[in-house]
Short mmCIF file of C-alpha atoms in Angstrom, two decimals:
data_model
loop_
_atom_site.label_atom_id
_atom_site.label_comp_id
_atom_site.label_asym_id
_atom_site.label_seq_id
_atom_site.Cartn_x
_atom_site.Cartn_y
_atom_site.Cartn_z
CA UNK U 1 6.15 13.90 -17.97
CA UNK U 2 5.10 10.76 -15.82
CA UNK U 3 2.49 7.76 -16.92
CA UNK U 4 0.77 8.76 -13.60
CA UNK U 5 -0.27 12.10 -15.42
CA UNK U 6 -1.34 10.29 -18.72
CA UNK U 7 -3.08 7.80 -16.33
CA UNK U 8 -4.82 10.52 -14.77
CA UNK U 9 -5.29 12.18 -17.59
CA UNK U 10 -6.88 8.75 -19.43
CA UNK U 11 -9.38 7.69 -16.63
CA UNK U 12 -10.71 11.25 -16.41
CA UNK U 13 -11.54 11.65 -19.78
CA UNK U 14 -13.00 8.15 -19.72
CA UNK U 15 -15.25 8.68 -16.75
CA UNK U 16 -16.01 12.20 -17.40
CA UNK U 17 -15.34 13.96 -14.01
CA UNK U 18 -12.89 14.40 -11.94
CA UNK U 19 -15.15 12.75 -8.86
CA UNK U 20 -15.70 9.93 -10.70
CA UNK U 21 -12.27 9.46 -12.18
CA UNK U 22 -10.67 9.92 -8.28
CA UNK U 23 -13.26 6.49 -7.31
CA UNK U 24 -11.59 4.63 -10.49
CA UNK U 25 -8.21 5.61 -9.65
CA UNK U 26 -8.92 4.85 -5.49
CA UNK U 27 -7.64 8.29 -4.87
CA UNK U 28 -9.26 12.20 -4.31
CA UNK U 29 -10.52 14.69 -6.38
CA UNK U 30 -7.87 17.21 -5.55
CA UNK U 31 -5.46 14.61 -6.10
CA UNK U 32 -6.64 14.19 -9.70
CA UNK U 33 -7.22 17.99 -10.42
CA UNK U 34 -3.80 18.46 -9.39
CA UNK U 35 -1.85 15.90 -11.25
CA UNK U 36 -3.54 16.79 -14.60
CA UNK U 37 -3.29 20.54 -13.81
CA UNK U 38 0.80 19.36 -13.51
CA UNK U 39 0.64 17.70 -16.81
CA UNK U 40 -1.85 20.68 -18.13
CA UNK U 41 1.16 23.08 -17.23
CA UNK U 42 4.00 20.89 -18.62
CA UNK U 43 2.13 20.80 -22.13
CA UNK U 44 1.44 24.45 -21.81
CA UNK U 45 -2.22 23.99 -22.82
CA UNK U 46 -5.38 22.92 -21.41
CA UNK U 47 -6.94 19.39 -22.11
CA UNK U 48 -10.48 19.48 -20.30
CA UNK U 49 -13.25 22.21 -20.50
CA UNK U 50 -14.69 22.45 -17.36
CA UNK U 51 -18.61 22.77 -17.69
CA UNK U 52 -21.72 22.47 -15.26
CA UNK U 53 -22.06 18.90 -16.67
CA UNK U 54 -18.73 17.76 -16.08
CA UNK U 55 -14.89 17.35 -18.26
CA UNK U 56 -14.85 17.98 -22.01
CA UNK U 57 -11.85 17.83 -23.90
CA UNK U 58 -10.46 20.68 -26.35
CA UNK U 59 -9.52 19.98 -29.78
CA UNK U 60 -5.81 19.88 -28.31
CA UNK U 61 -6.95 17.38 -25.44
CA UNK U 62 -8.20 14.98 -28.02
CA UNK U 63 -4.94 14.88 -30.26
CA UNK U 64 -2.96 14.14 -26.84
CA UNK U 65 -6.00 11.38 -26.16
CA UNK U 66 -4.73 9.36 -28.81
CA UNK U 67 -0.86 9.45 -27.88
CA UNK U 68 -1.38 8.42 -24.27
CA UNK U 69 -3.69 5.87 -25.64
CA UNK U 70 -0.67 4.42 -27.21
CA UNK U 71 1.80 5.66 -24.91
CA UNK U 72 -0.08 3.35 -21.86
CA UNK U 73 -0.86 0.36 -24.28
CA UNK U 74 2.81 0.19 -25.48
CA UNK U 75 4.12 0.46 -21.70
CA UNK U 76 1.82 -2.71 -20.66
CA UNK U 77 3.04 -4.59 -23.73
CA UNK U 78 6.75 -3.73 -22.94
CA UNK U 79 6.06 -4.96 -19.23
CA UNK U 80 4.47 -8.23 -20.25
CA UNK U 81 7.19 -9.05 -22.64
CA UNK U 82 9.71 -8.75 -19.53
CA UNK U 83 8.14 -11.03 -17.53
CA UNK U 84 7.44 -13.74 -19.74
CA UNK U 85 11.39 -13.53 -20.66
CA UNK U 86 12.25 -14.63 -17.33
CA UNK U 87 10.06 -17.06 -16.04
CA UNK U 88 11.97 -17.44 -12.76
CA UNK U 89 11.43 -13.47 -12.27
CA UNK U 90 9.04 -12.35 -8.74
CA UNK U 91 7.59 -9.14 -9.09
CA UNK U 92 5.47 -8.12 -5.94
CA UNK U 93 4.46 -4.76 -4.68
CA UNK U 94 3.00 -4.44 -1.10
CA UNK U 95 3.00 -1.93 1.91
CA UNK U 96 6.08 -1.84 4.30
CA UNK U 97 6.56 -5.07 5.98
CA UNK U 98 9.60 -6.61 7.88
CA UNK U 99 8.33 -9.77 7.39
CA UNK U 100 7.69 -9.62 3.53
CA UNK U 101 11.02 -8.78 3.65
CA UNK U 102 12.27 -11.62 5.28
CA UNK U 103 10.80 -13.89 3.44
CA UNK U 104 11.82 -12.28 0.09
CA UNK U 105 15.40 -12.73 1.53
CA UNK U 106 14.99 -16.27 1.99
CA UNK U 107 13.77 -16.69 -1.30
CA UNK U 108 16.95 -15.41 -3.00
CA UNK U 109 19.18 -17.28 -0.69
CA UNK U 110 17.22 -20.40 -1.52
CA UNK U 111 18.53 -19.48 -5.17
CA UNK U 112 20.61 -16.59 -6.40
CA UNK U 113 19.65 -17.07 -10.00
CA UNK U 114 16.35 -15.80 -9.33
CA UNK U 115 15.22 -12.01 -9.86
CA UNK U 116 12.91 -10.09 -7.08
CA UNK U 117 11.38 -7.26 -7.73
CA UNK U 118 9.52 -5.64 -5.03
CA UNK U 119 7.89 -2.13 -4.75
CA UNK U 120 6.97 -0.32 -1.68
CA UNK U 121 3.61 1.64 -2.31
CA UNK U 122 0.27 3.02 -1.05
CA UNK U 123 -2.75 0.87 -1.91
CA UNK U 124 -3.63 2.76 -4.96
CA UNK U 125 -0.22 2.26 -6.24
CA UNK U 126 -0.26 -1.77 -4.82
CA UNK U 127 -3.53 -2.58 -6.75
CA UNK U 128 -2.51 -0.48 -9.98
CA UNK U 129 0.91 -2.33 -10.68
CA UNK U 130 -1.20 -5.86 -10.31
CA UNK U 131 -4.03 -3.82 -12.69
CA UNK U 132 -1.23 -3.15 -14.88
CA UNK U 133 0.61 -5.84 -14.64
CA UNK U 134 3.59 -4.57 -13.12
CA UNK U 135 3.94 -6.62 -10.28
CA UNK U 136 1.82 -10.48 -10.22
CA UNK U 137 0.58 -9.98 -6.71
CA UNK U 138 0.72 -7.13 -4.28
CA UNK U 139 0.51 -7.68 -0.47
CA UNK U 140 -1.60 -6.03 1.79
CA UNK U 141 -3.87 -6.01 4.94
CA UNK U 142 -7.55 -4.91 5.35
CA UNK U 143 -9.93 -4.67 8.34
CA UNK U 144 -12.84 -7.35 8.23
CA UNK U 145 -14.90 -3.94 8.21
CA UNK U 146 -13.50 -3.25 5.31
CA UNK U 147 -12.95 -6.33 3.34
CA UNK U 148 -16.59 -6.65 1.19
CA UNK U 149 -16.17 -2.59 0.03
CA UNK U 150 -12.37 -3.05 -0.58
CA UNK U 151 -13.75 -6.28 -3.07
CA UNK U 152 -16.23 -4.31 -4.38
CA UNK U 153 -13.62 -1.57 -5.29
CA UNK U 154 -10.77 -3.72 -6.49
CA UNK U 155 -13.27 -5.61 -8.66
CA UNK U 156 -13.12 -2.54 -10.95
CA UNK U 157 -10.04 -3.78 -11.51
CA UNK U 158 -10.66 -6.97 -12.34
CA UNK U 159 -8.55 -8.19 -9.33
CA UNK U 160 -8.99 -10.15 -6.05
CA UNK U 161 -8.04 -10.29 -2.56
CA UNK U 162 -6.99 -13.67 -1.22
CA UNK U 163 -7.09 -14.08 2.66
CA UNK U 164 -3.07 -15.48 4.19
CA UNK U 165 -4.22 -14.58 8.02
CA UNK U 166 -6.03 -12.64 10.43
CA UNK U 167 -4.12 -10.52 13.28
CA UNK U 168 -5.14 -8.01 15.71
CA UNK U 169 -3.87 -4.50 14.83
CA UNK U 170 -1.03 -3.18 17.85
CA UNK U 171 1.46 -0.33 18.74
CA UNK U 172 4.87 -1.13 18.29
CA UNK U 173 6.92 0.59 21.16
CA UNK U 174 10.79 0.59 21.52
CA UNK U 175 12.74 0.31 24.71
CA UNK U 176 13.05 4.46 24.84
CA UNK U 177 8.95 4.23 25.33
CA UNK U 178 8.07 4.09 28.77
CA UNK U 179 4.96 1.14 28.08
CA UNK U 180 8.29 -0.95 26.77
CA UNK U 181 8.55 -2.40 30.47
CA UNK U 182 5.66 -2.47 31.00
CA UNK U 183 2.45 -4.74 30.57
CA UNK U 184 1.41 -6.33 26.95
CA UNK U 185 -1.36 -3.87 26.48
CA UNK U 186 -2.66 -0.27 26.17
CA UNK U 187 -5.38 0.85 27.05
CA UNK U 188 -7.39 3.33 24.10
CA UNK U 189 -7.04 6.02 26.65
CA UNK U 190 -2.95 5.45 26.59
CA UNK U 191 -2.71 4.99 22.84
CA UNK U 192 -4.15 8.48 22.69
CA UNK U 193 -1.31 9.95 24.97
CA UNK U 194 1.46 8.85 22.90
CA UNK U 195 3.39 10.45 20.10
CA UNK U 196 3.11 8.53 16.55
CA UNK U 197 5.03 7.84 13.17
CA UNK U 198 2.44 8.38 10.62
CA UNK U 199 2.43 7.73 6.85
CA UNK U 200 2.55 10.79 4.93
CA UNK U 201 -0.71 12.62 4.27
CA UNK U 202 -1.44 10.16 0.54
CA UNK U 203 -0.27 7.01 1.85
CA UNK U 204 -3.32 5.46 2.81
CA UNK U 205 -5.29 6.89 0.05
CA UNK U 206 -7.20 3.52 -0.18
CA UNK U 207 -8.20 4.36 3.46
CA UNK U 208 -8.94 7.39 2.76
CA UNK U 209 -11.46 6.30 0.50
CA UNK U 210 -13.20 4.41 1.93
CA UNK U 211 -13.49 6.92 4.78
CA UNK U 212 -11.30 5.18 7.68
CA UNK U 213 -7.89 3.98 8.41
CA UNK U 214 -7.40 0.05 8.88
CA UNK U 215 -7.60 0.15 12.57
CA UNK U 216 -10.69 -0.65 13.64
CA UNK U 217 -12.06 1.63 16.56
CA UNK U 218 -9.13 3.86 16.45
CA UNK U 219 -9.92 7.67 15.69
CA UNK U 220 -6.98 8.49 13.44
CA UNK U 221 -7.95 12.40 14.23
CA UNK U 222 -7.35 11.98 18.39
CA UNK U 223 -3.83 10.55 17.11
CA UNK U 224 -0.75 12.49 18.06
CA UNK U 225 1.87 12.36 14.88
CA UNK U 226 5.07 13.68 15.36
CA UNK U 227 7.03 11.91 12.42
CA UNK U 228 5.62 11.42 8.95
CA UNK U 229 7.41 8.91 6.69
CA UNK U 230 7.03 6.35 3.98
CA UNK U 231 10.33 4.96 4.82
CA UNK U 232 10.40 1.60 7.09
CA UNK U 233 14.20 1.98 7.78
CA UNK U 234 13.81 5.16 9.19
CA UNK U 235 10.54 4.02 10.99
CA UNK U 236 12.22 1.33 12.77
CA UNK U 237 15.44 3.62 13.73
CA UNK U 238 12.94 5.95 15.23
CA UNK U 239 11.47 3.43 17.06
CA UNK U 240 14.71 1.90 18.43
CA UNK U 241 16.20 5.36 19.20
CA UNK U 242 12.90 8.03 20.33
CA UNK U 243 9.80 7.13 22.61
CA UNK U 244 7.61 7.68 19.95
CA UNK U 245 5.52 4.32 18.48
CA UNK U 246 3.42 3.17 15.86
CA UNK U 247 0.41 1.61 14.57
CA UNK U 248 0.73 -2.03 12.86
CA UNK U 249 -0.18 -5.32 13.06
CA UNK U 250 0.21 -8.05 15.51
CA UNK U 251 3.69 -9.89 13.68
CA UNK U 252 6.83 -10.54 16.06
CA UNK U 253 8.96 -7.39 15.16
CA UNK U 254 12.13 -7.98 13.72
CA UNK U 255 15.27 -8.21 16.53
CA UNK U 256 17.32 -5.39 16.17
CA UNK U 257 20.99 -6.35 15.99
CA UNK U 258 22.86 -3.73 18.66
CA UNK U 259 22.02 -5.82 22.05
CA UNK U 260 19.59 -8.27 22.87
CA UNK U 261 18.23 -5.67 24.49
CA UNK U 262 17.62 -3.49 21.77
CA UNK U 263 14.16 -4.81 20.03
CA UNK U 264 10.46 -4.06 20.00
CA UNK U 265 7.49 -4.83 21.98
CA UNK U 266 4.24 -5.28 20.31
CA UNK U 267 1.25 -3.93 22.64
CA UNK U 268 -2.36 -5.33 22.08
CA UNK U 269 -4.73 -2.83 22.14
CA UNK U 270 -7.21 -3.52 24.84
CA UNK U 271 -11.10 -3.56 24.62
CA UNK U 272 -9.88 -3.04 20.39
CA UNK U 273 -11.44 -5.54 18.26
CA UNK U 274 -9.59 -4.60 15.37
CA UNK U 275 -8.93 -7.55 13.05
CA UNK U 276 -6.89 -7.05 10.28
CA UNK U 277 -6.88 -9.65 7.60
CA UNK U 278 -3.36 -9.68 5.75
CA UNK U 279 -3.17 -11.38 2.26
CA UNK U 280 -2.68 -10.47 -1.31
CA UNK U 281 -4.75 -8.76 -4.61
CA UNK U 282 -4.23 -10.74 -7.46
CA UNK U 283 -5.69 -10.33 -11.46
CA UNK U 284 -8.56 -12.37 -11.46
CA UNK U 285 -8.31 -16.11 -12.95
CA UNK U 286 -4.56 -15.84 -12.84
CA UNK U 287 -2.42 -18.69 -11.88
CA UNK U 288 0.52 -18.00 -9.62
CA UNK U 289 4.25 -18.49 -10.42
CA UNK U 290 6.17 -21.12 -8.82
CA UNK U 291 8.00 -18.34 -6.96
CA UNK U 292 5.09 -16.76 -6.44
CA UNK U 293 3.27 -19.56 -4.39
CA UNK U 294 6.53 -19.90 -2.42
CA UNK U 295 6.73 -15.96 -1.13
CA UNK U 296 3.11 -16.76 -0.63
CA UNK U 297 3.55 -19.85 1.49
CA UNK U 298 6.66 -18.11 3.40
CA UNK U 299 4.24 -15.48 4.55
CA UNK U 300 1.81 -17.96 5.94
CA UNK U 301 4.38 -19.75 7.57
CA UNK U 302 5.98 -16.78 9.29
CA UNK U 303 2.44 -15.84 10.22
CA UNK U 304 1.98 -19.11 12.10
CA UNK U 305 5.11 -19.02 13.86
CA UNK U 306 4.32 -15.36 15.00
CA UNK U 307 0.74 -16.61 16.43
CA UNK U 308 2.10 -20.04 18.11
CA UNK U 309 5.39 -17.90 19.47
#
């Protein structure tokens, strides 16, 4: 058994339906049928009643109501007794980023004695652990399309999204794609010629959501995916190693270490107005840790240096 089932299982009997729970929980309705279905099958019995007017629970639903109640309100009071244990402690949660990264290193070279905790997720799971409390601030990038809905939605949450820079969304390439040698741009027409690493099928299921993926004008459906992965290390080997390339944003790639040779190019999409503002979701009327501020004014400060380079 998983909290994401009780979760599930929670938010659907609080809104009702399984529609309405999938909005709470920035996710689909299949997704939610499926994962209390899972935990349905696990207990052996069924929880909900479906009817014409929506979710009702069975006698046996209700006893298990009140034991993930307490289950879910125990696990947040175990988490916030962690982190107020170790003041010096930087939990963060955000999607894959080499520069996050980089700056997290920094941050533990700069002292040793400090504890980082950082999660790779979608942005359902990114704005849940802040929700919860798992993680103080969780980094991610919007479009400016998207920015007043994603608000709207988060503010469910009681959270917020504070602005650290705008960039223009790009293709990373690698020097086995022919448009590595070539000029600092593709054309829309090009981008839909080439052969993508994708995120797998639930990874954007904030995007998904809200109907569109963060990249402007791009139609996500004309794409060409050939690799589907949530895992940055093998991203970037595929990108050093095939001709494939992938969607990101507009952030010097990291050198890789084999030959000067061997790095990334970072292609502006031409005639693509597609500006993606990167910053962080935070729980409303919270104050930021000391370490906290720091990661946040690293990432500002590699931003800079990426725009002036």
């Amino acid at each position: 058994m998983e909290l994401k089932q009780l979760e599930f299982f929670m938010t659907a009997c609080d809104c009702g339906s399984l529609g309405k729970a999938a909005e709470q929980l920035y996710t689909t309705q299949p997704n939610v049928s499926k994962v209390i279905s899972s935990l349905e099958r696990e207990l052996g019995k069924p929880l909900f009643e479906r009817t014409s007017r929506g979710l009702k629970l069975t006698d046996y639903g209700k006893s298990i109501h009140q034991y993930a109640d307490n289950i879910l309100k125990n696990v947040e009071l175990i988490t916030h007794s962690g982190r107020t244990r170790h003041p010096e402690t930087l939990s963060v949660s955000s999607y894959p980023s080499h520069v996050l990264v980089s700056v997290l290193v920094d941050l533990y070279k700069k002292d040793p004695t400090r504890i980082i905790e950082h999660r790779q997720d979608t942005v359902e799971g990114i704005t849940n652990h802040v929700a919860r409390g798992i993680s103080e601030l969780g980094i991610l990038y919007v479009s400016q399309k998207q920015r007043m809905i994603f608000q709207h939605i988060i503010a469910h949450k009681n959270l917020e999204f504070v602005t650290m820079g705008i960039r223009e969304a790009c293709i990373y390439v690698g020097p086995h794609n022919p448009l590595f040698y070539g000029k600092g741009s593709v054309s829309l027409k090009e981008v839909y010629q080439l052969r993508f690493i994708r995120g797998l099928s639930d990874y954007f299921s904030m995007e998904h959501h809200l109907k569109q993926v963060n990249m402007g004008a791009i139609d996500s459906e004309k794409l060409h995916p050939a690799i589907y992965t949530n895992s940055e290390h093998f991203s970037m080997d595929l990108l050093q190693r095939t001709d494939l390339a992938e969607l990101g944003i507009d952030i010097n790639p990291p050198a890789l270490p084999q030959s000067p040779e061997n790095h990334l190019r970072c292609l502006r999409i031409e005639g693509e107005e597609a500006n993606l503002i990167l910053g962080y979701v935070v729980a409303k009327e919270h104050a930021l840790s000391d370490i906290a501020l720091e990661l946040v004014e690293g990432m500002k400060a590699q931003l800079n240096a990426s725009q002036k380079s």
